[in-house]
Amino acid sequence: MQSALALFALAAVSPLSVSAVPATATASSSSALPSATSNVLGLNELAHAAGKNYFGSAVDNTLPEFTDPTYMSIYLNWDQFGQITPANAMKWMYIEPEPGVFNFTLGNQIADLASDYDYVLRGHNGVWYSELPSWVTSTDWNATGLAYAVQRHVNGIVSQYAGRVYAWDVVNEPLNDNGTYREDVFYDTLGASYISLALETARAADPNAKLYINDYNIEYVGTKSTAMQDLITQLQADDVPIDGVGMESHFIVGEVPTTLVENFQAYEALGLEFAITELDIRMELPATEESYEQQKQDYYTVVNACMQVSACVGVTVWDWTDKYSWIPSSFPGYGDACPWDADYQRKPAYDGIAIAFEGQNITA
Ligand SMILES: *[C@@H]1O[C@H](CO)[C@@H](O)[C@H](O)[C@H]1NC(C)=O
Ligand SMILES: *[C@@H]1O[C@H](CO)[C@@H](O)[C@H](O)[C@H]1NC(C)=O
Ligand SMILES: *[C@@H]1O[C@H](CO)[C@@H](O)[C@H](O)[C@H]1NC(C)=O
């Protein structure tokens, strides 16, 4: 309740009255490390100037982000961010916790913020093997019963936000790294038909939303990317609605793939748009001046690859500050993956993004 009230207070502020916190406002505990120098335009302004639709971030309102005034004062600055993805709020376990019983409380906070601040909203996600309520994973489904549950779920969430969502990650992470279909409750019960069922249901629920499949390790040339392209080609041949592919882009400093542009061009050739949907570039801790500089280069490489291919509509980071990043808990020993540090200081990585959107070359 407390958090809902605080959110309301923030959301009630007119967008024009929210001002950016100066880059130097907070003292950094990592003051020995370099910080960003680019200081003219914000990243979303730069993305727009470059012809992209947005630069944005995932936001997790299952964490105390919305009640963190510093977080919100920076995030609600359109110059910097013009797009929002709910990191968790629209996932199945939160939004349909009981069969056919939807709880839109957290999802509506995200969608209302998008409306109030004129942010592009990406819906995330429809059908995914993880973060499912136990009634989905523990039921001994037959095909008819699960197909009904998938349709009810996708129709429920997509129709709730119809007309407000730019793009939905309708199907999330359907493939294994070796290119086969991931064996989960959906595939095991329905085969690959759950993918077309979800996409067709989403199209009927919101004819204007772009319908995406989102996955990782498809950002570069390789077995999994080829399998994703084959899946897209098959859906197109079957007249199943599919508009875009989400390239998650959870990368490691110094190990960003070298075939991003070539791979992105292959998706463009399929007649689809695509987006960088979950970008972060983690490093081994503790960070050093060298790892910060390499991270700047790596962020540049990814955003520059988006710049090279016009079908790339925008870039979303999977949270923008290390304060709330999922990396340290999911990848022990790693962290500092975001363009802003945990004290809200902009890192050299920020400059890497800015330089790429500006169309400039970076000097390593
Ligand atoms: C819906 O979700 C919100 C946010 O998690 C929670 O506070 C509330 O209790 C839920 N409502 C119901 C009826 O379960
Ligand atoms: C399939 O499961 C549903 C419940 O999900 C049940 O009502 C129906 O009888 C089952 N059909 C068959 C053929 O077992
Ligand atoms: C592909 O990967 C999955 C998941 O790791 C595994 O279960 C499956 O056996 C693999 N298939 C082949 C053909 O290697």
Coordinates of C-alpha atoms and ligand atoms in Angstrom, one line a residue:
M1 CA 0.0 0.0 0.0
Q2 CA 2.8 2.4 0.9
S3 CA 4.5 1.8 -2.3
A4 CA 1.3 2.2 -4.3
L5 CA 0.8 5.6 -2.7
A6 CA 4.3 6.7 -3.3
L7 CA 4.0 5.7 -6.9
F8 CA 0.8 7.7 -7.2
A9 CA 2.6 10.7 -5.8
L10 CA 5.4 10.4 -8.4
A11 CA 3.1 9.7 -11.3
A12 CA 0.9 12.7 -10.4
V13 CA 3.9 15.0 -11.0
S14 CA 3.7 16.7 -14.4
P15 CA 6.3 15.3 -16.8
L16 CA 7.6 18.8 -17.3
S17 CA 8.3 19.4 -13.7
V18 CA 10.7 16.4 -13.4
S19 CA 14.2 17.6 -13.9
A20 CA 17.3 15.6 -14.5
V21 CA 19.7 15.1 -11.6
P22 CA 23.0 16.6 -12.6
A23 CA 25.5 13.9 -13.4
T24 CA 27.8 15.0 -10.6
A25 CA 25.1 15.3 -7.9
T26 CA 25.9 12.1 -6.0
A27 CA 29.2 11.1 -4.5
S28 CA 30.4 7.8 -5.8
S29 CA 31.8 5.0 -3.7
S30 CA 33.7 4.0 -6.8
S31 CA 35.3 7.5 -7.3
A32 CA 38.6 5.9 -8.4
L33 CA 36.9 4.7 -11.5
P34 CA 36.3 6.9 -14.5
S35 CA 32.8 8.4 -15.2
A36 CA 31.1 9.6 -18.3
T37 CA 32.0 12.8 -20.0
S38 CA 29.2 13.1 -22.7
N39 CA 26.9 15.7 -21.3
V40 CA 24.9 17.4 -24.1
L41 CA 21.9 15.4 -25.1
G42 CA 20.3 12.5 -23.3
L43 CA 20.4 9.0 -24.8
N44 CA 16.8 8.9 -25.8
E45 CA 17.2 12.2 -27.6
L46 CA 20.3 10.9 -29.3
A47 CA 18.4 7.7 -30.3
H48 CA 15.6 9.8 -31.9
A49 CA 18.1 12.1 -33.7
A50 CA 19.6 8.9 -35.1
G51 CA 16.2 7.8 -36.5
K52 CA 15.5 5.1 -33.9
N53 CA 12.2 4.9 -32.0
Y54 CA 13.6 4.9 -28.5
F55 CA 16.3 4.3 -25.9
G56 CA 14.7 2.8 -22.8
S57 CA 15.0 0.5 -19.9
A58 CA 13.4 -2.3 -18.1
V59 CA 12.0 -1.3 -14.7
D60 CA 11.2 -3.7 -11.9
N61 CA 8.4 -2.5 -9.7
T62 CA 8.5 -5.7 -7.7
L63 CA 11.7 -4.0 -6.3
P64 CA 11.6 -0.6 -4.5
E65 CA 12.5 1.3 -7.7
F66 CA 9.3 3.3 -8.0
T67 CA 9.7 4.5 -4.4
D68 CA 13.3 5.5 -4.9
P69 CA 13.1 9.2 -5.6
T70 CA 16.6 9.4 -7.2
Y71 CA 15.8 6.4 -9.4
M72 CA 12.6 8.0 -10.6
S73 CA 14.0 11.5 -11.0
I74 CA 16.5 10.2 -13.5
Y75 CA 14.3 7.6 -15.1
L76 CA 11.4 10.0 -15.7
N77 CA 13.5 12.3 -17.9
W78 CA 12.4 11.7 -21.5
D79 CA 15.7 13.1 -22.8
Q80 CA 17.3 10.1 -21.3
F81 CA 14.7 7.4 -21.5
G82 CA 11.7 7.1 -23.8
Q83 CA 10.7 3.5 -23.4
I84 CA 9.7 1.1 -20.6
T85 CA 9.7 -2.7 -20.3
P86 CA 8.3 -4.3 -17.1
A87 CA 11.1 -6.5 -15.9
N88 CA 8.6 -8.6 -13.9
A89 CA 5.2 -7.0 -13.6
M90 CA 3.6 -8.6 -16.6
K91 CA 5.0 -12.1 -16.2
W92 CA 2.6 -14.9 -15.7
M93 CA 3.1 -15.6 -12.0
Y94 CA 2.4 -11.9 -11.2
I95 CA -0.4 -11.2 -13.7
E96 CA -2.4 -14.4 -13.7
P97 CA -1.6 -16.0 -10.3
E98 CA -4.7 -18.2 -10.3
P99 CA -6.4 -19.8 -13.3
G100 CA -8.3 -17.1 -15.1
V101 CA -7.8 -14.6 -12.2
F102 CA -5.8 -11.7 -13.4
N103 CA -4.0 -9.2 -11.1
F104 CA -3.1 -6.1 -13.1
T105 CA -1.9 -4.0 -10.2
L106 CA 1.8 -4.1 -11.0
G107 CA 1.3 -4.2 -14.8
N108 CA -1.0 -1.1 -14.6
Q109 CA 1.6 0.9 -12.7
I110 CA 4.0 0.3 -15.6
A111 CA 1.4 1.0 -18.3
D112 CA 0.1 4.1 -16.5
L113 CA 3.6 5.5 -16.3
A114 CA 4.1 4.9 -20.0
S115 CA 0.9 6.8 -20.7
D116 CA 1.6 9.6 -18.3
Y117 CA 5.2 10.2 -19.5
D118 CA 4.6 9.3 -23.2
Y119 CA 7.0 6.4 -23.0
V120 CA 7.0 3.6 -25.6
L121 CA 5.7 0.4 -23.8
R122 CA 7.0 -3.0 -24.6
G123 CA 4.8 -5.8 -23.1
H124 CA 6.9 -8.6 -21.5
N125 CA 6.0 -11.4 -21.8
G126 CA 3.3 -13.8 -22.9
V127 CA 4.4 -17.4 -22.9
W128 CA 7.7 -18.3 -21.2
Y129 CA 9.0 -21.4 -19.4
S130 CA 10.0 -19.5 -16.2
E131 CA 8.3 -17.4 -13.6
L132 CA 5.1 -19.4 -14.0
P133 CA 2.5 -19.9 -11.2
S134 CA 2.5 -23.4 -9.8
W135 CA -1.0 -24.1 -11.3
V136 CA 0.6 -23.9 -14.7
T137 CA 3.6 -26.1 -13.9
S138 CA 1.9 -28.6 -11.7
T139 CA -1.3 -29.4 -13.6
D140 CA -1.3 -32.7 -15.6
W141 CA -2.4 -31.0 -18.8
N142 CA -4.0 -32.4 -21.8
A143 CA -3.6 -30.4 -25.1
T144 CA -7.1 -29.0 -25.1
G145 CA -6.8 -27.7 -21.5
L146 CA -3.4 -26.1 -21.9
A147 CA -4.3 -24.6 -25.3
Y148 CA -7.3 -23.0 -23.6
A149 CA -5.1 -21.7 -20.7
V150 CA -2.6 -20.2 -23.2
Q151 CA -5.3 -18.4 -25.1
R152 CA -7.0 -17.1 -22.0
H153 CA -3.6 -15.9 -20.7
V154 CA -2.5 -14.2 -23.8
N155 CA -5.9 -12.7 -24.6
G156 CA -6.2 -11.5 -21.0
I157 CA -2.9 -9.6 -20.9
V158 CA -2.8 -8.3 -24.5
S159 CA -6.4 -7.1 -24.4
Q160 CA -5.8 -5.4 -21.0
Y161 CA -3.2 -3.1 -22.6
A162 CA -4.5 -3.0 -26.2
G163 CA -3.8 0.3 -27.9
R164 CA -1.1 1.2 -25.4
V165 CA 1.6 -1.4 -26.2
Y166 CA 4.1 -0.8 -29.0
A167 CA 5.3 -4.4 -29.0
W168 CA 4.7 -7.6 -27.1
D169 CA 7.2 -10.3 -26.4
V170 CA 4.5 -12.8 -27.1
V171 CA 6.8 -15.8 -26.9
N172 CA 9.9 -15.6 -24.8
E173 CA 13.0 -17.9 -25.1
P174 CA 11.4 -20.8 -27.0
L175 CA 14.7 -22.3 -28.2
N176 CA 17.6 -24.2 -26.7
D177 CA 21.2 -23.0 -27.5
N178 CA 21.6 -26.0 -29.9
G179 CA 18.6 -24.7 -31.9
T180 CA 16.0 -27.3 -30.8
Y181 CA 12.7 -26.3 -29.1
R182 CA 13.0 -25.8 -25.4
E183 CA 11.2 -28.6 -23.6
D184 CA 8.8 -27.0 -21.2
V185 CA 5.2 -27.5 -20.2
F186 CA 4.0 -25.7 -23.4
Y187 CA 6.2 -27.6 -25.9
D188 CA 5.8 -31.0 -24.1
T189 CA 2.0 -30.7 -24.3
L190 CA 1.3 -28.8 -27.5
G191 CA 4.5 -29.1 -29.6
A192 CA 5.6 -26.0 -31.4
S193 CA 1.9 -25.1 -32.1
Y194 CA 1.8 -23.1 -28.8
I195 CA 3.9 -20.5 -30.6
S196 CA 1.5 -19.9 -33.4
L197 CA -1.5 -20.2 -31.0
A198 CA 0.0 -17.4 -28.8
L199 CA 0.8 -15.2 -31.7
E200 CA -2.6 -15.5 -33.3
T201 CA -4.3 -14.9 -30.0
A202 CA -2.2 -11.8 -29.4
R203 CA -3.0 -10.4 -32.9
A204 CA -6.7 -10.8 -32.3
A205 CA -6.5 -9.1 -28.9
D206 CA -4.5 -6.1 -30.1
P207 CA -4.3 -5.8 -33.9
N208 CA -1.9 -2.8 -33.6
A209 CA 0.8 -4.2 -31.3
K210 CA 3.9 -5.5 -32.9
L211 CA 4.3 -9.2 -32.1
Y212 CA 7.8 -10.4 -31.2
I213 CA 9.6 -13.5 -30.3
N214 CA 12.4 -12.7 -27.8
D215 CA 15.4 -14.8 -27.0
Y216 CA 19.2 -14.8 -26.1
N217 CA 22.2 -16.1 -28.0
I218 CA 20.5 -15.2 -31.3
E219 CA 22.3 -11.9 -31.5
Y220 CA 25.2 -13.4 -33.4
V221 CA 25.7 -15.8 -36.3
G222 CA 25.3 -19.4 -35.0
T223 CA 23.2 -22.4 -34.6
K224 CA 20.6 -20.8 -32.4
S225 CA 20.2 -17.7 -34.6
T226 CA 19.8 -19.9 -37.7
A227 CA 17.1 -21.9 -35.8
M228 CA 15.3 -18.7 -34.9
Q229 CA 15.4 -17.5 -38.5
D230 CA 14.0 -20.9 -39.6
L231 CA 11.2 -20.6 -37.1
I232 CA 10.4 -17.1 -38.4
T233 CA 10.4 -18.3 -42.0
Q234 CA 8.1 -21.2 -41.1
L235 CA 5.7 -18.8 -39.2
Q236 CA 5.6 -16.5 -42.2
A237 CA 5.0 -19.5 -44.6
D238 CA 2.1 -20.5 -42.4
D239 CA 0.6 -17.0 -42.3
V240 CA 1.1 -16.7 -38.6
P241 CA 1.4 -13.1 -37.4
I242 CA 5.0 -12.2 -36.5
D243 CA 6.5 -8.7 -36.7
G244 CA 9.7 -8.7 -34.8
V245 CA 12.5 -10.4 -33.0
G246 CA 13.9 -9.4 -29.6
M247 CA 17.7 -9.7 -29.3
E248 CA 18.1 -9.9 -25.5
S249 CA 21.9 -9.0 -25.5
H250 CA 23.0 -10.0 -22.1
F251 CA 26.8 -9.8 -22.8
I252 CA 30.1 -10.0 -21.0
V253 CA 32.7 -7.3 -21.1
G254 CA 35.4 -8.2 -23.6
E255 CA 33.3 -11.0 -25.1
V256 CA 30.7 -9.1 -27.2
P257 CA 30.1 -11.1 -30.4
T258 CA 31.8 -9.9 -33.5
T259 CA 29.0 -10.9 -35.9
L260 CA 26.2 -8.7 -34.7
V261 CA 25.8 -6.6 -37.9
E262 CA 25.9 -9.6 -40.2
N263 CA 23.4 -11.4 -38.1
F264 CA 21.0 -8.4 -37.8
Q265 CA 21.1 -8.0 -41.6
A266 CA 19.8 -11.6 -41.9
Y267 CA 16.8 -10.7 -39.8
E268 CA 16.2 -7.5 -41.7
A269 CA 16.2 -9.7 -44.9
L270 CA 13.3 -11.7 -43.5
G271 CA 11.2 -8.5 -43.6
L272 CA 11.0 -8.1 -39.8
E273 CA 12.0 -5.4 -37.4
F274 CA 14.0 -6.2 -34.4
A275 CA 15.1 -4.5 -31.2
I276 CA 17.9 -4.8 -28.6
T277 CA 15.6 -5.8 -25.7
E278 CA 17.6 -6.6 -22.6
L279 CA 21.1 -5.1 -23.0
D280 CA 23.5 -5.4 -20.2
I281 CA 27.3 -6.1 -20.3
R282 CA 28.6 -7.6 -17.1
M283 CA 32.1 -7.7 -15.8
E284 CA 34.1 -9.7 -13.3
L285 CA 34.3 -7.8 -10.0
P286 CA 36.0 -5.8 -8.8
A287 CA 35.8 -3.4 -11.7
T288 CA 39.0 -1.8 -12.9
E289 CA 39.7 1.3 -15.0
E290 CA 40.4 -1.1 -17.9
S291 CA 37.2 -3.1 -17.5
Y292 CA 35.2 0.2 -17.4
E293 CA 36.9 1.3 -20.7
Q294 CA 36.3 -2.1 -22.3
Q295 CA 32.7 -1.9 -21.3
K296 CA 32.4 1.6 -23.0
Q297 CA 33.8 0.0 -26.2
D298 CA 31.4 -3.0 -25.8
Y299 CA 28.3 -0.8 -25.3
Y300 CA 29.4 1.2 -28.4
T301 CA 29.7 -2.1 -30.4
V302 CA 26.2 -3.2 -29.6
V303 CA 24.5 0.2 -30.2
N304 CA 26.6 0.8 -33.3
A305 CA 25.4 -2.6 -34.7
C306 CA 21.8 -1.4 -34.2
M307 CA 22.8 1.9 -36.0
Q308 CA 24.1 -0.1 -38.9
V309 CA 20.8 -1.9 -39.6
S310 CA 17.7 0.2 -40.1
A311 CA 15.3 -2.7 -39.1
C312 CA 16.7 -2.2 -35.5
V313 CA 14.0 0.1 -33.9
G314 CA 15.5 0.7 -30.5
V315 CA 17.6 -0.2 -27.6
T316 CA 16.4 -1.3 -24.1
V317 CA 18.8 -1.8 -21.2
W318 CA 17.9 -4.4 -18.6
D319 CA 17.8 -1.7 -16.0
W320 CA 20.1 1.3 -16.2
T321 CA 21.7 1.4 -12.8
D322 CA 23.8 -1.2 -11.1
K323 CA 21.8 -0.5 -7.9
Y324 CA 19.0 -2.8 -9.1
S325 CA 20.7 -5.0 -11.7
W326 CA 19.8 -8.7 -11.7
I327 CA 23.4 -9.7 -12.6
P328 CA 25.1 -10.0 -9.1
S329 CA 22.5 -12.4 -7.8
S330 CA 22.3 -14.5 -11.1
F331 CA 26.0 -14.5 -12.0
P332 CA 28.0 -14.6 -8.8
G333 CA 31.3 -12.7 -9.1
Y334 CA 29.9 -10.5 -11.9
G335 CA 28.3 -7.1 -11.8
D336 CA 28.6 -3.5 -12.8
A337 CA 26.7 -4.3 -16.0
C338 CA 24.7 -1.1 -16.5
P339 CA 25.5 2.3 -17.9
W340 CA 25.0 4.0 -14.5
D341 CA 26.7 2.8 -11.4
A342 CA 25.0 1.9 -8.1
D343 CA 25.4 5.5 -6.9
Y344 CA 23.7 6.9 -10.0
Q345 CA 27.0 8.1 -11.6
R346 CA 27.1 7.7 -15.3
K347 CA 29.9 5.4 -16.4
P348 CA 32.1 5.4 -19.5
A349 CA 29.6 2.9 -20.9
Y350 CA 27.2 5.8 -21.1
D351 CA 29.6 7.6 -23.4
G352 CA 29.9 4.4 -25.5
I353 CA 26.1 4.4 -26.1
A354 CA 26.1 8.2 -26.8
I355 CA 29.0 8.0 -29.3
A356 CA 27.3 5.2 -31.2
F357 CA 23.9 7.1 -31.5
E358 CA 25.8 10.1 -32.6
G359 CA 27.3 8.1 -35.4
Q360 CA 30.8 8.8 -34.3
N361 CA 33.7 6.4 -34.3
I362 CA 35.1 5.4 -30.9
T363 CA 38.8 5.4 -30.2
A364 CA 39.6 2.4 -28.1
Ligands
LIG1 C1 -2.4 -8.0 -6.7 O1 -1.1 -7.7 -6.7 C2 -0.7 -6.7 -5.8 C3 0.8 -6.3 -6.1 O2 1.6 -7.5 -6.0 C4 -0.9 -7.2 -4.4 O3 -0.5 -6.2 -3.4 C5 -2.4 -7.5 -4.2 O4 -2.6 -8.1 -2.9 C6 -2.8 -8.5 -5.3 N1 -4.3 -8.6 -5.2 C7 -4.9 -9.8 -5.0 C8 -6.4 -9.7 -5.0 O5 -4.3 -10.8 -4.8
LIG2 C1 -8.7 -32.1 -20.8 O1 -8.5 -31.3 -19.6 C2 -9.6 -30.6 -19.2 C3 -9.3 -29.7 -18.0 O2 -8.1 -29.0 -18.2 C4 -10.8 -31.5 -18.9 O3 -11.9 -30.8 -18.6 C5 -11.0 -32.4 -20.1 O4 -12.0 -33.4 -19.8 C6 -9.8 -33.1 -20.6 N1 -10.0 -33.8 -21.9 C7 -9.6 -35.0 -22.1 C8 -9.9 -35.5 -23.5 O5 -9.1 -35.7 -21.2
LIG3 C1 19.8 -29.7 -27.3 O1 19.8 -29.1 -26.1 C2 18.8 -29.6 -25.1 C3 18.9 -28.7 -23.9 O2 20.2 -28.6 -23.4 C4 19.1 -31.0 -24.9 O3 18.1 -31.5 -24.0 C5 18.9 -31.8 -26.2 O4 19.3 -33.1 -26.0 C6 19.9 -31.2 -27.2 N1 19.7 -31.8 -28.5 C7 20.6 -32.2 -29.3 C8 20.2 -32.8 -30.6 O5 21.8 -32.0 -29.1

